[in-house]
mmCIF file of C-alpha atoms in Angstrom:
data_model
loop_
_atom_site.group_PDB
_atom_site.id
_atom_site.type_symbol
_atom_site.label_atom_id
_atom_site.label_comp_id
_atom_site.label_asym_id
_atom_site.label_seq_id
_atom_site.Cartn_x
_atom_site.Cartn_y
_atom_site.Cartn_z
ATOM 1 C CA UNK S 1 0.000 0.000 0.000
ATOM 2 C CA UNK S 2 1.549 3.310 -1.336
ATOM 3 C CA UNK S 3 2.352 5.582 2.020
ATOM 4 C CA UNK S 4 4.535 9.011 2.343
ATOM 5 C CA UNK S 5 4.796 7.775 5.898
ATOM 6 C CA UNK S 6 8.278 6.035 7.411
ATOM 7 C CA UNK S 7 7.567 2.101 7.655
ATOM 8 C CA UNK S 8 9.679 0.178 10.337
ATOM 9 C CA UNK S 9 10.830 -3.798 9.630
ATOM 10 C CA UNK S 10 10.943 -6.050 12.842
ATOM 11 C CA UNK S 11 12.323 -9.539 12.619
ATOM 12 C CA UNK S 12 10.259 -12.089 14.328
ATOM 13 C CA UNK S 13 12.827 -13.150 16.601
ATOM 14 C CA UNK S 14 12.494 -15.537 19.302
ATOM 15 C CA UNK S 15 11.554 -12.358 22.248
ATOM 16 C CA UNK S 16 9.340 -10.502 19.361
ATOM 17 C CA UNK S 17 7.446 -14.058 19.088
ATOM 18 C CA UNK S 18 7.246 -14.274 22.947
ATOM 19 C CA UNK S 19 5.802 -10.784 23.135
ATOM 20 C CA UNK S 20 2.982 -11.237 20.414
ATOM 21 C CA UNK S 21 2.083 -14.395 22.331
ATOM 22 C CA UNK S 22 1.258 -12.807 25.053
ATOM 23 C CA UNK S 23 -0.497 -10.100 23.217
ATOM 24 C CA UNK S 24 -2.684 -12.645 21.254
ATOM 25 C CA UNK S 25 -3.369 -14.032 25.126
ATOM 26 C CA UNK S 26 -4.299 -10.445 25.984
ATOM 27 C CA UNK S 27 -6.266 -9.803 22.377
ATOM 28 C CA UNK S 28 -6.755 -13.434 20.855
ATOM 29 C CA UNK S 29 -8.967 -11.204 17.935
ATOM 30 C CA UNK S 30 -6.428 -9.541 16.991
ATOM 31 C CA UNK S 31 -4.267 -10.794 13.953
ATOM 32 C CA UNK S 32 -0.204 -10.780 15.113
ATOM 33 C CA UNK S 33 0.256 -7.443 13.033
ATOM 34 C CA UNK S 34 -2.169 -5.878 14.475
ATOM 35 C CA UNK S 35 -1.644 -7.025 17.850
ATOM 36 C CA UNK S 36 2.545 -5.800 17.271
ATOM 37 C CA UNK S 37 0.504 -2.336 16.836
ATOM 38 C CA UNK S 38 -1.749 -2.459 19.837
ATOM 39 C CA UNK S 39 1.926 -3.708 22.131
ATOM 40 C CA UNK S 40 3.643 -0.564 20.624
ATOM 41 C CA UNK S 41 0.790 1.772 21.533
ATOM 42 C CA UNK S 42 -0.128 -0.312 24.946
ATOM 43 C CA UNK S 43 3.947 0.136 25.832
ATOM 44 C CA UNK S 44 3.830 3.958 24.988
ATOM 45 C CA UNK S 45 1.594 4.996 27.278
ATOM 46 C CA UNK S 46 3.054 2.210 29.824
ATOM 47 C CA UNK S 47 6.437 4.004 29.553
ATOM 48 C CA UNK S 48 4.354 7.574 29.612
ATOM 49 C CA UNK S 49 3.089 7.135 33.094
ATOM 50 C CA UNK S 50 6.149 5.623 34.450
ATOM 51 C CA UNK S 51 7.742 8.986 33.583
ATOM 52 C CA UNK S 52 4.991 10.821 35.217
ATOM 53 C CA UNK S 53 4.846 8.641 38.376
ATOM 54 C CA UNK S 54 8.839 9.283 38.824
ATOM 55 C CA UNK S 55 8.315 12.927 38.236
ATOM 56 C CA UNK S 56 5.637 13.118 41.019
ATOM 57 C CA UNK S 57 8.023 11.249 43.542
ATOM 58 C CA UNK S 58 10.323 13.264 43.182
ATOM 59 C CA UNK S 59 8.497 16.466 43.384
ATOM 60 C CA UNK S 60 6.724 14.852 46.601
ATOM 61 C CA UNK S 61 10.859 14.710 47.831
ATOM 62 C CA UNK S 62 11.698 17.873 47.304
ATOM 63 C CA UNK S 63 9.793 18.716 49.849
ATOM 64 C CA UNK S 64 12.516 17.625 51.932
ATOM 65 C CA UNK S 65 15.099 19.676 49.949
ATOM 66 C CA UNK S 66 17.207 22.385 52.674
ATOM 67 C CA UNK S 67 15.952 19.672 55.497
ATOM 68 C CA UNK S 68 19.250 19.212 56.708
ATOM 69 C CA UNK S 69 22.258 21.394 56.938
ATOM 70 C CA UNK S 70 25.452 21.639 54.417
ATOM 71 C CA UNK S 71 27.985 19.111 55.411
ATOM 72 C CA UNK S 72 25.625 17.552 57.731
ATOM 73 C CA UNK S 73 26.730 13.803 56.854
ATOM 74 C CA UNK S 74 30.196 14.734 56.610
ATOM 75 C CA UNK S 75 29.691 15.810 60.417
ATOM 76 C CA UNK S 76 27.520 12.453 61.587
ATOM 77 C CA UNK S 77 30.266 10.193 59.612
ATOM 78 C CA UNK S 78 33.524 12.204 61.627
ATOM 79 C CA UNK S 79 31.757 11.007 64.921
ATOM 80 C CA UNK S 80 31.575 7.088 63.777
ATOM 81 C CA UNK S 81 34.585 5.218 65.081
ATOM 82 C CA UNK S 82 36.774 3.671 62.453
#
């Protein structure tokens, strides 16, 4: 089918096999192409809120930003015996 669009080649290796298998668990109507569209899309947005969830942690940290002193563990560690 005539397209202006990039098209992308992907080998059916063994883990590409493994990963439409479990697709076709997940979407048994799906045909395998359609189901390699549906992973890519499915592992966007997977990958998407990851990013999201890391960003909220560590705004919910830098709460604790300033908490302690400069040089504060550099003091606590002089006081431990060798």
């Amino acid at each position: 089918m005539p397209t202006t669009k990039p098209r992308y080649v992907v080998t059916d290796t063994a883990e590409v096999a493994a990963a439409l298998d479990v697709a076709q668990r997940r979407w048994p109507d799906l045909s395998r192409s359609r189901a390699l569209l549906r992973l890519v899309t499915v592992g966007a947005q997977r990958l998407d809120a990851e990013e999201e969830t890391h960003a909220e942690a560590v705004r919910a940290l830098s709460q604790f930003a300033g908490t302690y002193p400069e040089g504060y563990l550099d003091q606590l560690r002089a006081e431990w015996p060798q």
